PDB file of C-alpha atoms in Angstrom:
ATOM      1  CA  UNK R   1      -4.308  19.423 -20.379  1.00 96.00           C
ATOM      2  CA  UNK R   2      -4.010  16.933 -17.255  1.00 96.00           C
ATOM      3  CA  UNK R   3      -2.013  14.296 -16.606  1.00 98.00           C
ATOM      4  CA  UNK R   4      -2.055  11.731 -13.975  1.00 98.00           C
ATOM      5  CA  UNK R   5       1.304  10.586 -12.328  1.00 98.00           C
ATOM      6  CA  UNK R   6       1.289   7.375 -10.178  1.00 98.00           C
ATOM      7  CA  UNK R   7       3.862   7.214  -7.939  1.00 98.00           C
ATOM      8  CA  UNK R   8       4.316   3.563  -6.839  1.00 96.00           C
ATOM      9  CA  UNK R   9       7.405   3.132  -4.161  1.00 92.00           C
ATOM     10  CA  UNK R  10       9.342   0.510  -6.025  1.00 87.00           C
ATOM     11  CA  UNK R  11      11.490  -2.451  -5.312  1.00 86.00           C
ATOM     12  CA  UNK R  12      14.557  -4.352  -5.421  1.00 84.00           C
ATOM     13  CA  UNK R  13      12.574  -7.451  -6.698  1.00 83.00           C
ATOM     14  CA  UNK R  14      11.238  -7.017 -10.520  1.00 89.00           C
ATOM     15  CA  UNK R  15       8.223  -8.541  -9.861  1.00 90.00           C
ATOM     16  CA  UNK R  16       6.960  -6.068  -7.573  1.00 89.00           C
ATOM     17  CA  UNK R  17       7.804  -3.504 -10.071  1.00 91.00           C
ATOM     18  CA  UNK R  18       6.170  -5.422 -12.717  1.00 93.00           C
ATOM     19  CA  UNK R  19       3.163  -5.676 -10.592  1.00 94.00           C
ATOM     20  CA  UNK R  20       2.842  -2.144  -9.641  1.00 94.00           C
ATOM     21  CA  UNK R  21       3.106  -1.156 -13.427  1.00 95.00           C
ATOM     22  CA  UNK R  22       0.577  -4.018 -14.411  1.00 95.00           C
ATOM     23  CA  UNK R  23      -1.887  -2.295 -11.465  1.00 95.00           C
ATOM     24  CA  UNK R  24      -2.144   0.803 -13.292  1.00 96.00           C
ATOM     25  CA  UNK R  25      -2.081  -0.461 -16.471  1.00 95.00           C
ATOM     26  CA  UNK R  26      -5.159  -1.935 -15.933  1.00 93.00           C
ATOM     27  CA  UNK R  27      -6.563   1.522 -13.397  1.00 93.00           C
ATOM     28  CA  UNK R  28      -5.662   3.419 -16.348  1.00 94.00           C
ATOM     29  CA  UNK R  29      -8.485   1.916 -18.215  1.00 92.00           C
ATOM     30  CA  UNK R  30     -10.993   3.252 -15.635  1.00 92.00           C
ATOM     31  CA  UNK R  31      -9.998   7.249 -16.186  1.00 95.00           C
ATOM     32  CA  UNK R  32     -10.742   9.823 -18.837  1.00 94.00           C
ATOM     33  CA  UNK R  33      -7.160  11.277 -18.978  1.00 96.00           C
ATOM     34  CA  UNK R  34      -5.291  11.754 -21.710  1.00 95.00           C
ATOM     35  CA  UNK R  35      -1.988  11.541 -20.171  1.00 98.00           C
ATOM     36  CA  UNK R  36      -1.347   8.996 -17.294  1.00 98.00           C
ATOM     37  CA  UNK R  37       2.326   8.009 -16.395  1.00 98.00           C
ATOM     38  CA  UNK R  38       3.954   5.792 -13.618  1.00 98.00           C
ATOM     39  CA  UNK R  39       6.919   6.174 -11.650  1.00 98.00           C
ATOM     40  CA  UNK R  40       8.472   4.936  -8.742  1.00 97.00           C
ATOM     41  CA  UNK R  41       9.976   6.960  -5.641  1.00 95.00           C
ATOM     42  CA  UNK R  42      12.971   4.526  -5.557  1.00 92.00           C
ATOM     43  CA  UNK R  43      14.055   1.451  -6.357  1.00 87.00           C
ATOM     44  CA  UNK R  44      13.072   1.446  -9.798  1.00 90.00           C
ATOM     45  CA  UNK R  45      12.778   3.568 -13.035  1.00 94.00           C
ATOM     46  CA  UNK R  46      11.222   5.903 -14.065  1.00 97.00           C
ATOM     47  CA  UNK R  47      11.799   8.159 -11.424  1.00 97.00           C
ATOM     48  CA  UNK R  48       9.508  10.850  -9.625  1.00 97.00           C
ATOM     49  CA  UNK R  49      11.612  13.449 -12.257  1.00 97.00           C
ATOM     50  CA  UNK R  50      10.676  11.620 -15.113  1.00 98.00           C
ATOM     51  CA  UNK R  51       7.103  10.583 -14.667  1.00 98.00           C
ATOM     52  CA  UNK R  52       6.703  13.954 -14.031  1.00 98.00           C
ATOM     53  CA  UNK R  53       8.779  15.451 -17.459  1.00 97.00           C
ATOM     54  CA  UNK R  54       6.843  12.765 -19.427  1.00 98.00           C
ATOM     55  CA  UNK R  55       3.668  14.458 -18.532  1.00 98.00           C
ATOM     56  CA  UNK R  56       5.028  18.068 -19.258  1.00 98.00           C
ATOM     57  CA  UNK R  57       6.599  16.361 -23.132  1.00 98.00           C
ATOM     58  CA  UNK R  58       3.055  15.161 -23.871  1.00 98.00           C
ATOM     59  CA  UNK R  59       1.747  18.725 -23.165  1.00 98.00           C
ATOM     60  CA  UNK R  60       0.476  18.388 -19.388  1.00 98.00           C
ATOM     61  CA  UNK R  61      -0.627  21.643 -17.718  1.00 96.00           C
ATOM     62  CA  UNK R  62      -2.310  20.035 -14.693  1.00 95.00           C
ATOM     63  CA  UNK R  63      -0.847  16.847 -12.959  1.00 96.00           C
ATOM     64  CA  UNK R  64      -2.755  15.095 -10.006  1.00 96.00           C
ATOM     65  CA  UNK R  65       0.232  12.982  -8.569  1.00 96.00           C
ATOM     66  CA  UNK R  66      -1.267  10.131  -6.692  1.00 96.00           C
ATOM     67  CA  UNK R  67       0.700   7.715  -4.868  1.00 97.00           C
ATOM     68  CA  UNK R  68       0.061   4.237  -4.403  1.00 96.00           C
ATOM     69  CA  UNK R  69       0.953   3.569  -0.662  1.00 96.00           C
ATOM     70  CA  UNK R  70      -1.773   2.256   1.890  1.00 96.00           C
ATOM     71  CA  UNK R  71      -1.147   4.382   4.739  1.00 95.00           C
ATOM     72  CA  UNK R  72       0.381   7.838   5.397  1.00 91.00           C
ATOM     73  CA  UNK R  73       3.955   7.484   6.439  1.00 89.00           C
ATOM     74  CA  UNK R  74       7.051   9.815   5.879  1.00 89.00           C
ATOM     75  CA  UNK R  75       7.022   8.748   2.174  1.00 90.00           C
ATOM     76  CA  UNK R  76       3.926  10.274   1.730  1.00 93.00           C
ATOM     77  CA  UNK R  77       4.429  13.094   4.319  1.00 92.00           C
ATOM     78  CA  UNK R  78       7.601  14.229   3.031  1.00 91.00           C
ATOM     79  CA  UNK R  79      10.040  11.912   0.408  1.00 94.00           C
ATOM     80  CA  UNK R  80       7.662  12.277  -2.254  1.00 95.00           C
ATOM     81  CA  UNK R  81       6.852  15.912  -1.754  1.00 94.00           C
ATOM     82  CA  UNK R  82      10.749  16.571  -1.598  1.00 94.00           C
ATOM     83  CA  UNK R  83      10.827  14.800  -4.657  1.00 94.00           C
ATOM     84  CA  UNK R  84       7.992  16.835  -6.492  1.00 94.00           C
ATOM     85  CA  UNK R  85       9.257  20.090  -5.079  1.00 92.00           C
ATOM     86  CA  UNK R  86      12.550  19.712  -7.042  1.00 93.00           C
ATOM     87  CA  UNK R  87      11.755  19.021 -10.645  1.00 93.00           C
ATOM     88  CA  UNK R  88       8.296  21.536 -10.170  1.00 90.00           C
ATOM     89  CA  UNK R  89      10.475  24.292  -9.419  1.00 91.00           C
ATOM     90  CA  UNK R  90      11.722  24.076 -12.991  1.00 94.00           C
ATOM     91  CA  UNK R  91       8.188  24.060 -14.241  1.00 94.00           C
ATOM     92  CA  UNK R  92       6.447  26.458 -12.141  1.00 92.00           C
ATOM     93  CA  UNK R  93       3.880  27.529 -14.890  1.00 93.00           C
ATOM     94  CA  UNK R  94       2.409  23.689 -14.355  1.00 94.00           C
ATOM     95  CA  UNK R  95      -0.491  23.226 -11.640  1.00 93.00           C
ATOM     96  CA  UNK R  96       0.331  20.219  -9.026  1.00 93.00           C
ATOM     97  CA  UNK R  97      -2.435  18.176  -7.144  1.00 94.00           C
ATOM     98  CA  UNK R  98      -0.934  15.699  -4.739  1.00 94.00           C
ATOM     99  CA  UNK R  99      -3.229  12.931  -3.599  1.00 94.00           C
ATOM    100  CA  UNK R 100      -3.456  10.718  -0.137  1.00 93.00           C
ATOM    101  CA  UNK R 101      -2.655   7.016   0.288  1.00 96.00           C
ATOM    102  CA  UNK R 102      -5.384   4.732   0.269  1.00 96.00           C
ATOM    103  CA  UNK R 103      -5.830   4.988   4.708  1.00 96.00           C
ATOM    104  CA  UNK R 104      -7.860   2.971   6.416  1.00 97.00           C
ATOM    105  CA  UNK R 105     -11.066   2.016   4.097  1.00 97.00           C
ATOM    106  CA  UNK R 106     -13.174  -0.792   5.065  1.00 97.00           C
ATOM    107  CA  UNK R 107     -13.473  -1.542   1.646  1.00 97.00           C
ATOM    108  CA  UNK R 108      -9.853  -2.787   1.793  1.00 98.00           C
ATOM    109  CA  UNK R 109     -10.540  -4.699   4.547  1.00 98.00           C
ATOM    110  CA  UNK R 110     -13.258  -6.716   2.876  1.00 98.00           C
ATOM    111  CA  UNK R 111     -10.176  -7.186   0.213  1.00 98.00           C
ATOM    112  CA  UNK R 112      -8.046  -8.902   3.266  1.00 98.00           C
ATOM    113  CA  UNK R 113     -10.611 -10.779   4.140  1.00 97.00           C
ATOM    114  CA  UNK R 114     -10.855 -12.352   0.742  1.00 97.00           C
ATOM    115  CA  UNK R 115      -7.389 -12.978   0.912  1.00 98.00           C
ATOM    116  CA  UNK R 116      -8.393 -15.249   3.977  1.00 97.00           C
ATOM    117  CA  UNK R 117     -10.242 -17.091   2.268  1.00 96.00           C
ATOM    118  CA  UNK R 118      -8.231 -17.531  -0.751  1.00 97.00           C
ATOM    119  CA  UNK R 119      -5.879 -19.471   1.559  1.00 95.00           C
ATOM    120  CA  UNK R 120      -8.550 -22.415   0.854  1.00 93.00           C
ATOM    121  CA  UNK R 121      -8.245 -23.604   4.520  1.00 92.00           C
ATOM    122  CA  UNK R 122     -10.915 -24.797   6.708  1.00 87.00           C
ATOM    123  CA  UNK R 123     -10.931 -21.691   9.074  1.00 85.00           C
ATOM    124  CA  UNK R 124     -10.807 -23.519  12.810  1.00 83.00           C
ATOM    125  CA  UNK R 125     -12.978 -21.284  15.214  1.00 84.00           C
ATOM    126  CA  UNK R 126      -9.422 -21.245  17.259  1.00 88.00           C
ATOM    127  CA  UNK R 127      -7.654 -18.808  14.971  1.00 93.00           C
ATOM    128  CA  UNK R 128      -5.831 -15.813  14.913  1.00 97.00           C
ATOM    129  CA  UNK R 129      -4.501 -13.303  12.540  1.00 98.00           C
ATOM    130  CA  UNK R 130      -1.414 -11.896  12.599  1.00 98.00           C
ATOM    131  CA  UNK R 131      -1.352  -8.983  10.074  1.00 98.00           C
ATOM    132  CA  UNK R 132       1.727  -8.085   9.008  1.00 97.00           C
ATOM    133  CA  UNK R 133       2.867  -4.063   7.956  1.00 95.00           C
ATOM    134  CA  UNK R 134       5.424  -2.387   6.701  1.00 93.00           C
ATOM    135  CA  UNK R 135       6.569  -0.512   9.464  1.00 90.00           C
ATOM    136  CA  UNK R 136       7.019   3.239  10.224  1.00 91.00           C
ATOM    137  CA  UNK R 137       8.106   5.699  13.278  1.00 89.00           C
ATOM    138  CA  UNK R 138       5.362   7.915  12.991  1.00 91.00           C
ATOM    139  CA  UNK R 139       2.955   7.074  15.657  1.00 91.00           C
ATOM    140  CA  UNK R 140      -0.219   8.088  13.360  1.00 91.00           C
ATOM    141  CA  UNK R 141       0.358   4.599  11.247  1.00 93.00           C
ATOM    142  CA  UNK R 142       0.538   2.912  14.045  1.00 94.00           C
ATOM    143  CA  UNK R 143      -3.241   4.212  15.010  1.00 96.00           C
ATOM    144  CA  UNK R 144      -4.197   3.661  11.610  1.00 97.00           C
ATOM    145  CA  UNK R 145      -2.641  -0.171  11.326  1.00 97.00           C
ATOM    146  CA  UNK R 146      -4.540  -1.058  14.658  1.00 97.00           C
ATOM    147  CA  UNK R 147      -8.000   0.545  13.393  1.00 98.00           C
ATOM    148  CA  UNK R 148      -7.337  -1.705  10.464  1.00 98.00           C
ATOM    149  CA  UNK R 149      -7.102  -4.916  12.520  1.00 98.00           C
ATOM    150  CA  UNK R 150     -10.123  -3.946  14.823  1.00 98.00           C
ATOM    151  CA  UNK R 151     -12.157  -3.651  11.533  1.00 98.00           C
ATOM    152  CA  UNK R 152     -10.288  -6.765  10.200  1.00 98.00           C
ATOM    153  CA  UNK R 153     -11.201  -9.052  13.565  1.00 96.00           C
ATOM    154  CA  UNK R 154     -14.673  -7.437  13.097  1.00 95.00           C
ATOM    155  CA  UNK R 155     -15.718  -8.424   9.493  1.00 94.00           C
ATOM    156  CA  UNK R 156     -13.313 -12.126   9.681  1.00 91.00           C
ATOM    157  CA  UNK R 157     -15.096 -12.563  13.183  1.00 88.00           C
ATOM    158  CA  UNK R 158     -11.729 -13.815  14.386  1.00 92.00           C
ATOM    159  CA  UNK R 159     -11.199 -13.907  18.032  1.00 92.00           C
ATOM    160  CA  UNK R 160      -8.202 -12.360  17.690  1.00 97.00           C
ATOM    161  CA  UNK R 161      -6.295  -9.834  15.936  1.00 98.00           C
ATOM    162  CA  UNK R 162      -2.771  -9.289  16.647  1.00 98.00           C
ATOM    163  CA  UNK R 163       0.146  -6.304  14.719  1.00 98.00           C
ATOM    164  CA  UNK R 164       3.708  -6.866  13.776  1.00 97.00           C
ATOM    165  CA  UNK R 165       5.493  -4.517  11.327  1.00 95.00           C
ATOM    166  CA  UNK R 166       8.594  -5.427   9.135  1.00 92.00           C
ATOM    167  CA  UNK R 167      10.418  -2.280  10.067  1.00 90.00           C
ATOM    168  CA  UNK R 168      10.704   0.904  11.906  1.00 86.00           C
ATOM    169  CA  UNK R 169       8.138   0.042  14.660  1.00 91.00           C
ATOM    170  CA  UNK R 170       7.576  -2.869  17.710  1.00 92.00           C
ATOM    171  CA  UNK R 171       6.817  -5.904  18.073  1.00 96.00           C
ATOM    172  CA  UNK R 172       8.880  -6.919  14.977  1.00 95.00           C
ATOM    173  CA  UNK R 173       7.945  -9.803  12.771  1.00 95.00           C
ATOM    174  CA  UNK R 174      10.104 -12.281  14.521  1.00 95.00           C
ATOM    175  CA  UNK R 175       8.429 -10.790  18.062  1.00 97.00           C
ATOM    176  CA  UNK R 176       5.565 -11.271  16.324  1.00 97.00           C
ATOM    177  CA  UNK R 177       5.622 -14.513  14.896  1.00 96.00           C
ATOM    178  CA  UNK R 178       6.826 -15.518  18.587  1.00 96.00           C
ATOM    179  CA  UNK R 179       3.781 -14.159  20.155  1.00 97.00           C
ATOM    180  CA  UNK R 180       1.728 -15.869  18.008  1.00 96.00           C
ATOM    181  CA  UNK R 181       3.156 -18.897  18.591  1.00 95.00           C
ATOM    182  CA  UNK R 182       2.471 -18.505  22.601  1.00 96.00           C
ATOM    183  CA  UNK R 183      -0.794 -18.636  22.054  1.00 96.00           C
ATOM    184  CA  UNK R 184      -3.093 -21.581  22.288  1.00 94.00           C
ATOM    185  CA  UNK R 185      -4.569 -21.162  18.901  1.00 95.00           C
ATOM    186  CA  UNK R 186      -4.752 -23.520  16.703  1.00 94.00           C
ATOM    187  CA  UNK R 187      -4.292 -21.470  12.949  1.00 95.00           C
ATOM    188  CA  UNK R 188      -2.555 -18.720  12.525  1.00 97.00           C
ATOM    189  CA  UNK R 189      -3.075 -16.804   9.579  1.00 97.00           C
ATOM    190  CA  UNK R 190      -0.428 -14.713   8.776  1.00 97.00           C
ATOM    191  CA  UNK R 191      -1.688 -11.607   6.892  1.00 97.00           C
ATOM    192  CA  UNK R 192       0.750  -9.434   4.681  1.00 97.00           C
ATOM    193  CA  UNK R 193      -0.399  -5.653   5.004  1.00 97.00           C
ATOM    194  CA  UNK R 194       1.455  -5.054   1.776  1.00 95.00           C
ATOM    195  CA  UNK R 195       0.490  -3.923  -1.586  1.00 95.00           C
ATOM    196  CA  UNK R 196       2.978  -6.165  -4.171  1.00 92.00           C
ATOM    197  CA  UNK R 197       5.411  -8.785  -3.719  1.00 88.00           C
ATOM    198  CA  UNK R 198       9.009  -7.694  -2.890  1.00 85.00           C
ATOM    199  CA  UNK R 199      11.723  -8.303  -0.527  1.00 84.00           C
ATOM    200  CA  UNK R 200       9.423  -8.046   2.437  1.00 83.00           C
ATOM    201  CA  UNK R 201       6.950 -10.929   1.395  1.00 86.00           C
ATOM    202  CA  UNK R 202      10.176 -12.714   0.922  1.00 86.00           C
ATOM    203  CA  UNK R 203      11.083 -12.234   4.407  1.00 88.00           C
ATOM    204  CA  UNK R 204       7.507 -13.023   5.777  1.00 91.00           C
ATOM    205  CA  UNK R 205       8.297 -16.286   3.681  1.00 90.00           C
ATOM    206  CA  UNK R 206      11.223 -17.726   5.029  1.00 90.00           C
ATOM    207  CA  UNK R 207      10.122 -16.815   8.624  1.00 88.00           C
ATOM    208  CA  UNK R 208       7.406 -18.809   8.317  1.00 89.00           C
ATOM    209  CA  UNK R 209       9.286 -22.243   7.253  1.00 84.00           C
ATOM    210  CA  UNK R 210       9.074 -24.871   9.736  1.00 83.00           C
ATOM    211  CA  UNK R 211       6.792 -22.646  12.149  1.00 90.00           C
ATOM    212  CA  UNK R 212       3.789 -25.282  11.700  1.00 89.00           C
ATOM    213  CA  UNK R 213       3.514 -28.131  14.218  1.00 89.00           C
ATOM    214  CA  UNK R 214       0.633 -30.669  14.635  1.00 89.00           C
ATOM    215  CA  UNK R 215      -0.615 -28.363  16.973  1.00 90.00           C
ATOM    216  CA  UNK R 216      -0.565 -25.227  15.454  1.00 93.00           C
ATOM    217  CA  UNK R 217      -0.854 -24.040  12.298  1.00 94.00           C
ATOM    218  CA  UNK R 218       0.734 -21.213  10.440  1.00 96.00           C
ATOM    219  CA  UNK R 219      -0.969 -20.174   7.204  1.00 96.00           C
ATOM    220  CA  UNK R 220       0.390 -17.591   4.579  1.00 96.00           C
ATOM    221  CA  UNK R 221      -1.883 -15.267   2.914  1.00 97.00           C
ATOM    222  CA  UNK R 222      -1.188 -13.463  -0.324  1.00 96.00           C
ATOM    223  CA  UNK R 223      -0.716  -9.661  -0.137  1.00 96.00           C
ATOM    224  CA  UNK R 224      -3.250  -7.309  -1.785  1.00 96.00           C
ATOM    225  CA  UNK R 225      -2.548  -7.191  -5.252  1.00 93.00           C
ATOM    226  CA  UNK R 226      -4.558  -6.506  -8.191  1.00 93.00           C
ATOM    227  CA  UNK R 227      -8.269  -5.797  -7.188  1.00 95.00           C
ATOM    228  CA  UNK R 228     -11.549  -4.811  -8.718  1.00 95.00           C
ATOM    229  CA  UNK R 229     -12.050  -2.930  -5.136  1.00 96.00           C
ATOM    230  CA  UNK R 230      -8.750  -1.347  -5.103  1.00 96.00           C
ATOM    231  CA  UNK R 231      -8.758  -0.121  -8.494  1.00 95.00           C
ATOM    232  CA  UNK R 232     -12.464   1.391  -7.986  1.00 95.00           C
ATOM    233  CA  UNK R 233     -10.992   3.296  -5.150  1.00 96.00           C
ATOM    234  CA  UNK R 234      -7.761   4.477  -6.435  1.00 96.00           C
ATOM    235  CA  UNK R 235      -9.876   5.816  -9.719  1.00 95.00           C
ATOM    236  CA  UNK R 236     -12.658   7.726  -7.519  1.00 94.00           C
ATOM    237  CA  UNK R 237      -9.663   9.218  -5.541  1.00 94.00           C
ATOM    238  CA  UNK R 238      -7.846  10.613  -9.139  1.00 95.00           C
ATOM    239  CA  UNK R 239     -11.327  11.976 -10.243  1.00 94.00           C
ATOM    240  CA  UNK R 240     -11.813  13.830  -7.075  1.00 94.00           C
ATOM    241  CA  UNK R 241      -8.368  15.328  -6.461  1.00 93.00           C
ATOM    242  CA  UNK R 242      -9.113  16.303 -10.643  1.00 93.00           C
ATOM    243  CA  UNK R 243     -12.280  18.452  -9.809  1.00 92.00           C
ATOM    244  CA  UNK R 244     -10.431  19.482  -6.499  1.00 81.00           C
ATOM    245  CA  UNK R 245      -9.887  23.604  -6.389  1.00 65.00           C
ATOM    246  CA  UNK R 246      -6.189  22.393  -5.042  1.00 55.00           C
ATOM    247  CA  UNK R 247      -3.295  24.059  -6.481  1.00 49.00           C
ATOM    248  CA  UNK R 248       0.837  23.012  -6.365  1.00 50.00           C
ATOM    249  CA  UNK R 249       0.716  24.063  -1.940  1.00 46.00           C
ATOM    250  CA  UNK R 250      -1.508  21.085  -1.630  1.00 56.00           C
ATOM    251  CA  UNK R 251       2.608  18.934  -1.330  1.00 52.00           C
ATOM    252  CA  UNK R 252       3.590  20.993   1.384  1.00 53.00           C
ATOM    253  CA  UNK R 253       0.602  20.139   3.718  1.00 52.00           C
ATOM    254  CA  UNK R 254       2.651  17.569   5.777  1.00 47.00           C
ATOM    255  CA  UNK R 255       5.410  20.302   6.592  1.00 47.00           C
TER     256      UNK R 255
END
């Protein structure tokens, strides 16, 4: 029988957690599986161990794991893997399809785009973006996150684009934020790369207070959310890792 386990990456702040659970709550509706489960890498229960016994309790003999992250960083690449390898070793008999992040899809970018607009500001032909990511070491996000602005400055027709991460990679959001406001543009809008709220929006928050002057403008969009788009993609991603010939190697790819 197959199950479905989302694995979201969690947070200190209950909201975010609440959010992520509400997202596939409302995903689930999309797929023809009988079992579908969430869990969380950290941060937040259930864990990785016991999405993945729930599925085995309700009689799972296939489980597609699919994690909810936008790009392919280390948890992808290796903390979830880790985590999978560890409980599936004590249920080899089960078959194990791991799933990719979401990457860079233009149909996400339209999403951002909408989030622009949402803002329900005049856009001034002197503005900028600043989107705002998560952060990682690995230099291949990095590529990804600056494809994602180039297709971004493309389909907002901003003049410019600009990249600041909240950890693990340069400039920072305060280097960032201080670039921006070098500039001579009139709006900024500052763009959260991020899937839910959290601690991190909350940051991107309170660096933003008393940034505005009559000169320049510093606007806050909302992160990504709940969306029609998102959810189409996330279910056409189960189905196909489901009629995928993949088999339990497919979590030790990244190694």
């Amino acid at each position: 029988m197959d199950a479905v386990l989302y694995v979201c990456h969690g947070s200190r702040v209950k909201e975010g957690a609440d959010q992520a659970v509400a997202f596939i709550e409302r995903c689930k509706k999309n797929l023809d599986v009988p079992i579908q489960e969430v869990c969380f890498l950290e941060l937040a229960y259930p864990t990785i161990e016991q999405g993945f016994e729930a599925c085995i309790e309700q009689g799972a003999t296939r489980i597609a794991i699919v994690p909810l992250l936008l790009l392919t960083a280390a948890h992808a690449k290796h903390d979830i893997p880790e985590e999978i390898h560890k409980v599936y070793e004590r249920y080899p008999q089960v078959e194990v399809l791991y799933g990719e992040p979401f990457g860079v899809d233009e149909r996400i970018v339209d999403i951002l785009v909408e989030r622009i607009n949402e803002t329900n500001v005049d856009k001034h032909e002197d503005s900028m973006v600043l989107l705002v990511g998560r952060g990682s070491s690995d230099p291949a996000v990095k590529k990804d996150f600056n494809e994602i602005a180039q297709l971004l400055k493309g389909k907002g027709a901003f003049k410019e684009v600009s990249t600041c991460y909240l950890a693990a990679a340069a400039p920072n959001l305060k280097e960032g934020l201080h670039l921006a406001k070098q500039t001579s543009y009139k709006q900024v809008f500052v763009l959260p790369y991020l899937l839910f709220t959290g601690i991190l929006m909350n940051e991107i928050k309170e660096e933003l207070e008393q940034l505005s002057t009559d000169d320049q403008q510093f606007i806050l969009a909302n992160y990504l959310g709940y969306h029609d788009g998102l959810a189409h993609i996330l279910s056409h991603q189960v189905k196909t890792l489901l009629s995928s010939k993949g088999n339990q190697y497919d979590v030790y790819r990244y190694a």
